[in-house]
PDB file of C-alpha atoms and ligand atoms in Angstrom:
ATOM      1  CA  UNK A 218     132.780  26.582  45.590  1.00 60.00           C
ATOM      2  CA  UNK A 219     133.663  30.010  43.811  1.00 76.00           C
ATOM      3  CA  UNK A 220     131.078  32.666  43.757  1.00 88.00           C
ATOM      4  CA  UNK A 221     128.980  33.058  40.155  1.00 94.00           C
ATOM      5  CA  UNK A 222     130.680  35.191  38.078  1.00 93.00           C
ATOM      6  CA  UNK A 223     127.945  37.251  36.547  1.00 93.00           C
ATOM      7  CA  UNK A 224     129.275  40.249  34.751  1.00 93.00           C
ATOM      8  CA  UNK A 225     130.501  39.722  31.230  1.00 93.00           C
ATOM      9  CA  UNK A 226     133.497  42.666  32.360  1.00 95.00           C
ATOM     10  CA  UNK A 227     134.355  40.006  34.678  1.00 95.00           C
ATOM     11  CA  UNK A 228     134.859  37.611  32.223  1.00 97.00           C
ATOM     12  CA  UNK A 229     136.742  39.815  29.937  1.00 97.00           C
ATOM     13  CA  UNK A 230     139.238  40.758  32.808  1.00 97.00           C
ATOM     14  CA  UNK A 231     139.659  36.921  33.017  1.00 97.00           C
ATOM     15  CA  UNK A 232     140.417  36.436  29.633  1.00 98.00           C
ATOM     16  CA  UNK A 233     142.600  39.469  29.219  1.00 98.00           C
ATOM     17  CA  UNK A 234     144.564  37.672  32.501  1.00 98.00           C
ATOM     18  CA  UNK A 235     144.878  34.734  30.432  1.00 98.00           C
ATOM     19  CA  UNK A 236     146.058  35.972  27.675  1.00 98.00           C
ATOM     20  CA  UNK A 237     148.966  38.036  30.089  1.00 98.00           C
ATOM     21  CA  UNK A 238     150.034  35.037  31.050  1.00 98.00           C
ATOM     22  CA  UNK A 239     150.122  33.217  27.650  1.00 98.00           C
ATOM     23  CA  UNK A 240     152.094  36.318  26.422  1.00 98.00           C
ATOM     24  CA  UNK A 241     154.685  36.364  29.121  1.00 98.00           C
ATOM     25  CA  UNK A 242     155.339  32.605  28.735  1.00 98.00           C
ATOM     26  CA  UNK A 243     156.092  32.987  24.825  1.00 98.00           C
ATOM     27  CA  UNK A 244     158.587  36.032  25.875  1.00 98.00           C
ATOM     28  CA  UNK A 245     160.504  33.740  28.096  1.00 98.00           C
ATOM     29  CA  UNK A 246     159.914  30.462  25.186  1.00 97.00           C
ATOM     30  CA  UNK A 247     160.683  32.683  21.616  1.00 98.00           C
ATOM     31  CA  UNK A 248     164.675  32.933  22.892  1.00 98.00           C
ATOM     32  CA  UNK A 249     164.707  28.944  23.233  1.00 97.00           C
ATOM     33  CA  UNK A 250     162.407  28.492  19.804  1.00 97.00           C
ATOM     34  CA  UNK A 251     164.892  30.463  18.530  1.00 98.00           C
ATOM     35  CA  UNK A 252     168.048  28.910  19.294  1.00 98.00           C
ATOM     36  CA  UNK A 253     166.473  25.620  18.146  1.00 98.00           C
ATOM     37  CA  UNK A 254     165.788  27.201  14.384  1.00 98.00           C
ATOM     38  CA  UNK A 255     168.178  26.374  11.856  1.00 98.00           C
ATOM     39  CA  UNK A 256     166.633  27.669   8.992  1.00 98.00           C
ATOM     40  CA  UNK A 257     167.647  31.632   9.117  1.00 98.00           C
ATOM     41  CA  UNK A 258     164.041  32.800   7.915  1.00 98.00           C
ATOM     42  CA  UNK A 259     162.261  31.057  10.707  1.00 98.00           C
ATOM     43  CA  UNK A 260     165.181  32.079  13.390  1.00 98.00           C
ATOM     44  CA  UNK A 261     164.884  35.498  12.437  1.00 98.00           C
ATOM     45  CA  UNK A 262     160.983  35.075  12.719  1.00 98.00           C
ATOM     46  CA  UNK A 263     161.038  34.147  16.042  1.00 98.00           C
ATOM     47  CA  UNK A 264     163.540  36.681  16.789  1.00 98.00           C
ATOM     48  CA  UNK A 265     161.197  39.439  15.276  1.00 98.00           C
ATOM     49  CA  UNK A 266     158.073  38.110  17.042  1.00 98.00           C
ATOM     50  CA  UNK A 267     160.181  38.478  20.192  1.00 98.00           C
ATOM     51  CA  UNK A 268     160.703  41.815  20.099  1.00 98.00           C
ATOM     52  CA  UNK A 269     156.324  42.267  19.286  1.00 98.00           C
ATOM     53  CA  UNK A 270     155.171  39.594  21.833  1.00 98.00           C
ATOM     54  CA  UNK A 271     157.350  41.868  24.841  1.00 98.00           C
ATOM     55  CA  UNK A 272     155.298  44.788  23.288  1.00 98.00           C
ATOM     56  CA  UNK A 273     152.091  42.245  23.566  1.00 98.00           C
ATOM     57  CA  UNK A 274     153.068  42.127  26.934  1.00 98.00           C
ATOM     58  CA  UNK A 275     152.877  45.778  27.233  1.00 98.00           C
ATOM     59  CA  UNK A 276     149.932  46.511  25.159  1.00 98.00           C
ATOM     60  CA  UNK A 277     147.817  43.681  27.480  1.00 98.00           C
ATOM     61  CA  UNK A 278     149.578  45.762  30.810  1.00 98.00           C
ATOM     62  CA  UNK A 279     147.768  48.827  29.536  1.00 98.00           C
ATOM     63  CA  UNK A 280     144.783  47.466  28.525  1.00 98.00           C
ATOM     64  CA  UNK A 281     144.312  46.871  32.108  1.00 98.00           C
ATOM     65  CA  UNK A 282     145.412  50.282  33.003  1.00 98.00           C
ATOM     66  CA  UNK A 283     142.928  51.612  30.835  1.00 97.00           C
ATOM     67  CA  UNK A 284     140.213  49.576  32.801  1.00 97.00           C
ATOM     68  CA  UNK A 285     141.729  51.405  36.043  1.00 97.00           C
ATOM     69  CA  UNK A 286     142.748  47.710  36.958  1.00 97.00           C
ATOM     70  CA  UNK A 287     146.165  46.366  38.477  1.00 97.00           C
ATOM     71  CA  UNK A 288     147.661  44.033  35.505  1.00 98.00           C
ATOM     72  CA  UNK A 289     146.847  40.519  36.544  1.00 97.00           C
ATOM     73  CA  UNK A 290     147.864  37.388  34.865  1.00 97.00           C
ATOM     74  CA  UNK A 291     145.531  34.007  35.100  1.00 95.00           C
ATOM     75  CA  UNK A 292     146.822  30.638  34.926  1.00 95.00           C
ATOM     76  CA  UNK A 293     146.432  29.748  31.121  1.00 94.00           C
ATOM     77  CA  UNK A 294     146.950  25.627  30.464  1.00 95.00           C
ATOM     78  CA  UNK A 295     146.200  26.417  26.705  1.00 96.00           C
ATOM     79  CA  UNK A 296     149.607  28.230  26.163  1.00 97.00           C
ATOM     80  CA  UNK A 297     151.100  25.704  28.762  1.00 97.00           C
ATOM     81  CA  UNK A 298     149.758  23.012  26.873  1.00 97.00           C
ATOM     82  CA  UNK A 299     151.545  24.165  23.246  1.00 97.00           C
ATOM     83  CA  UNK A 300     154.871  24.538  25.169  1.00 97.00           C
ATOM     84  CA  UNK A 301     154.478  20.920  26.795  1.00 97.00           C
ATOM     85  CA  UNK A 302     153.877  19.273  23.249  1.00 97.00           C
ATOM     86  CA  UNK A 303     157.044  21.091  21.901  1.00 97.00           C
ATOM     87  CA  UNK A 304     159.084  19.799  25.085  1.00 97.00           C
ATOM     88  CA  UNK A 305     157.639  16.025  24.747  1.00 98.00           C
ATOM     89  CA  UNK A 306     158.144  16.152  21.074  1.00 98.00           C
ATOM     90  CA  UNK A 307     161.860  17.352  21.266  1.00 96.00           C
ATOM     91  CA  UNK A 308     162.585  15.090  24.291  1.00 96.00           C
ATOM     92  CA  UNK A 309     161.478  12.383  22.955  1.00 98.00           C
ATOM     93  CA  UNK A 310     161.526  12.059  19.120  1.00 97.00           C
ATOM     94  CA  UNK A 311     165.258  13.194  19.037  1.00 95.00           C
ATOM     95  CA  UNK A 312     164.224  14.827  15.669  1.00 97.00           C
ATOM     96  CA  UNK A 313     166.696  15.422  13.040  1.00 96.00           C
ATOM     97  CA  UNK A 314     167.556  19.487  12.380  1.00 96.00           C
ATOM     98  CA  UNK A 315     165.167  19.379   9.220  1.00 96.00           C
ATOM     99  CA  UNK A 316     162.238  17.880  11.016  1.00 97.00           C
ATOM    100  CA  UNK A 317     163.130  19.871  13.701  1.00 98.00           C
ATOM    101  CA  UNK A 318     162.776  23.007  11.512  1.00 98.00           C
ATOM    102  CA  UNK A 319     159.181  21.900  10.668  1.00 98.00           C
ATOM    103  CA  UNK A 320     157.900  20.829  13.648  1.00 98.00           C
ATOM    104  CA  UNK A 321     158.637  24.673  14.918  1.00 98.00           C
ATOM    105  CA  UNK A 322     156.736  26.264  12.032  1.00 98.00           C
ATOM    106  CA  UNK A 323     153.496  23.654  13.581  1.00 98.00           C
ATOM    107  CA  UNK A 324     154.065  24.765  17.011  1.00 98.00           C
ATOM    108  CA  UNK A 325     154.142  28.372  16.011  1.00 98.00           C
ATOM    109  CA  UNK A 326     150.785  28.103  13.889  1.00 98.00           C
ATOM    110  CA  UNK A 327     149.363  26.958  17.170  1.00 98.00           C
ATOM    111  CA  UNK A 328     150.540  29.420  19.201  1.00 98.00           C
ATOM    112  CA  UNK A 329     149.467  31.955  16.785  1.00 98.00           C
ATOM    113  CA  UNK A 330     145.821  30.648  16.229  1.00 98.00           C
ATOM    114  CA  UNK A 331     145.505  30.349  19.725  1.00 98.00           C
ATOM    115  CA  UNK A 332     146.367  33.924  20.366  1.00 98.00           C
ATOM    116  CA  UNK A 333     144.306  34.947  17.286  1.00 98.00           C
ATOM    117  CA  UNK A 334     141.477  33.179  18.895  1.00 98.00           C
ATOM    118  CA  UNK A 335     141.675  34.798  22.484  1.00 98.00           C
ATOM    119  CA  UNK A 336     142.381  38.222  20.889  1.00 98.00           C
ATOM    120  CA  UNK A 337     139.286  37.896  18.479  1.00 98.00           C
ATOM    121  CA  UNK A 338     137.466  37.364  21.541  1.00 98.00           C
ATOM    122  CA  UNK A 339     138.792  40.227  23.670  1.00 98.00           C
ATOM    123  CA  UNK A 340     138.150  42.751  21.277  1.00 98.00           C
ATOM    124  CA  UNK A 341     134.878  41.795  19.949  1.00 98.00           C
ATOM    125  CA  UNK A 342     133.964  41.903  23.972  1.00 98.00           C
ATOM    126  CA  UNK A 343     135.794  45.268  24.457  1.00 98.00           C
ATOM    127  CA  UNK A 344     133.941  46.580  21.522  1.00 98.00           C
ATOM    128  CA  UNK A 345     130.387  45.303  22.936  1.00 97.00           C
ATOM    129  CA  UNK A 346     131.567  47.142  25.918  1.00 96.00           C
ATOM    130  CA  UNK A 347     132.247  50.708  24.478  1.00 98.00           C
ATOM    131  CA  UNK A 348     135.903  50.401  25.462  1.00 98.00           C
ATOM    132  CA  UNK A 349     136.816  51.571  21.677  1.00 98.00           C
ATOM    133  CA  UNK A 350     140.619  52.255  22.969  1.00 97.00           C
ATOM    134  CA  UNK A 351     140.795  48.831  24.797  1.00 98.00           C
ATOM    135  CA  UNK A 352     139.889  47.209  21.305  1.00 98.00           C
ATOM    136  CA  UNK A 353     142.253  49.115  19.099  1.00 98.00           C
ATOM    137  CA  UNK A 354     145.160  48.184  21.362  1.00 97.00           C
ATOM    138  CA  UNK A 355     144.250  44.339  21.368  1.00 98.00           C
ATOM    139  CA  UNK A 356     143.437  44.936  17.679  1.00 98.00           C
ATOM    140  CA  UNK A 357     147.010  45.896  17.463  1.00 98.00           C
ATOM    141  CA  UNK A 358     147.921  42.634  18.912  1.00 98.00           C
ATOM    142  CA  UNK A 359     145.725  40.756  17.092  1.00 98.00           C
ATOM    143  CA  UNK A 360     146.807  42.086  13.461  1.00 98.00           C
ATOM    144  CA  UNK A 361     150.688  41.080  14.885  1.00 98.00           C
ATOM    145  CA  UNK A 362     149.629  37.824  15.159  1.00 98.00           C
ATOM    146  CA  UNK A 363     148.189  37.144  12.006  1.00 98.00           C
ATOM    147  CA  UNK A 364     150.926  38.489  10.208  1.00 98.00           C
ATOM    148  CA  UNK A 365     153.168  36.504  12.548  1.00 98.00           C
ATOM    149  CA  UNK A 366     150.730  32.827  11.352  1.00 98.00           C
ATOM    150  CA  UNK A 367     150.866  33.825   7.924  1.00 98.00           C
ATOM    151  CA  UNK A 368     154.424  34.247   8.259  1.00 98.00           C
ATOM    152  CA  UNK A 369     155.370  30.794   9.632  1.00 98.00           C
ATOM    153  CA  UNK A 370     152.535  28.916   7.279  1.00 98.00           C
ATOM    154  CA  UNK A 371     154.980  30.324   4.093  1.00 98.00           C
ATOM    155  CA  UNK A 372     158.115  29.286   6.214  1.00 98.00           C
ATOM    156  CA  UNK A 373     156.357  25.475   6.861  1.00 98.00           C
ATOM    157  CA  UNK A 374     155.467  24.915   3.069  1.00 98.00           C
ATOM    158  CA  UNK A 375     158.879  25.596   1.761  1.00 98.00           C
ATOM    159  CA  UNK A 376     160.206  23.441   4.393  1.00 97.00           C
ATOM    160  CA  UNK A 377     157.763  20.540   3.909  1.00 95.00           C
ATOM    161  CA  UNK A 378     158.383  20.701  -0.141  1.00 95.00           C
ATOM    162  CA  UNK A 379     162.480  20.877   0.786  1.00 93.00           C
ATOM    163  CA  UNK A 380     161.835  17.921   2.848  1.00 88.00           C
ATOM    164  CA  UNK A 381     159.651  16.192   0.482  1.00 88.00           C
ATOM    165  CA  UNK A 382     161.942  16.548  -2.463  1.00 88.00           C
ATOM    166  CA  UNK A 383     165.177  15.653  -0.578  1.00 86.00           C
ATOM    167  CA  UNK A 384     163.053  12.041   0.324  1.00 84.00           C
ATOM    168  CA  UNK A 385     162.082  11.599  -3.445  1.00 87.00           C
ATOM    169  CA  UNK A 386     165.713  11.936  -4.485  1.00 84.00           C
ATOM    170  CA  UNK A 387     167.038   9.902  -1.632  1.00 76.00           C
TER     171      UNK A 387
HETATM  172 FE1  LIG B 123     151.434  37.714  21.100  1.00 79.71          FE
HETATM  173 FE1  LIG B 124     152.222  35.520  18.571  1.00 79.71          FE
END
């Protein structure tokens, strides 16, 4: 068995790992998300949050820097978990482009409440700490991402009353 971990810092470098690793997977699944968009708003969305998850990446990178620690990612099965439902779902469901559309706008409100979550967390602990410019540049990150949910929820309910109304008059 592992050692106790004791210190709360401890804990904080593990969850600022985590969420390394969760950012570096959505900069290599955004391109694929992406392609799969029809809908130009939510295409374009993913494109945009590309371009702020790689600085994500970068912000995280220097949060650790700031903590005069090597950047270290940690095995997150959260994040790996959101991009193995999208993967089933499309493998298996053979959705049409439509639901397709709105099954994206789901997994991104996932993604984005689960980064929300973590980066609540990180900069309520880096706050605690006294690390005021480790919690500004999460906070960054963390405003981003809110933006980023509130962005896709708008996206989702036009698409779900599209979809509904195309069924009624079917
Ligand atoms: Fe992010
Ligand atoms: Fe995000």
């Amino acid at each position: 068995m592992s050692t106790e971990m004791k210190d709360p810092r401890d804990l904080f470098m593990h969850e600022l790992g985590d969420i390394l690793y969760a950012e570096r997977t959505l900069v290599k699944a955004l391109p694929k998300l992406q392609e799969e968009a029809s809908d130009d708003e939510l295409a374009s969305g993913f494109e945009a949050h590309l371009e702020e998850t790689r600085q994500h990446v970068k912000n995280v990178e220097a949060a650790f820097e700031k903590l005069g620690e090597t950047p270290k990612a940690e095995k997150c099965p959260g994040i790996d978990g959101i991009k193995k439902e999208h993967d089933e779902f499309v493998a298996n469901e053979s959705p049409s482009q439509e639901v397709l559309d709105s099954f994206l706008t789901g997994a991104a409100a996932r993604t984005e409440h689960y980064e929300i979550a973590a980066y609540e967390g990180l900069v309520t602990m880096a706050e605690a700490m006294g690390e005021t410019d480790v919690a500004e540049l999460l906070g960054k990150n963390l405003e981003q991402e809110k933006k980023a949910l509130a962005k896709v929820q708008t996206i989702g309910k036009r698409l779900a009353k599209a979809g509904a109304k195309e069924k009624a008059t079917a």
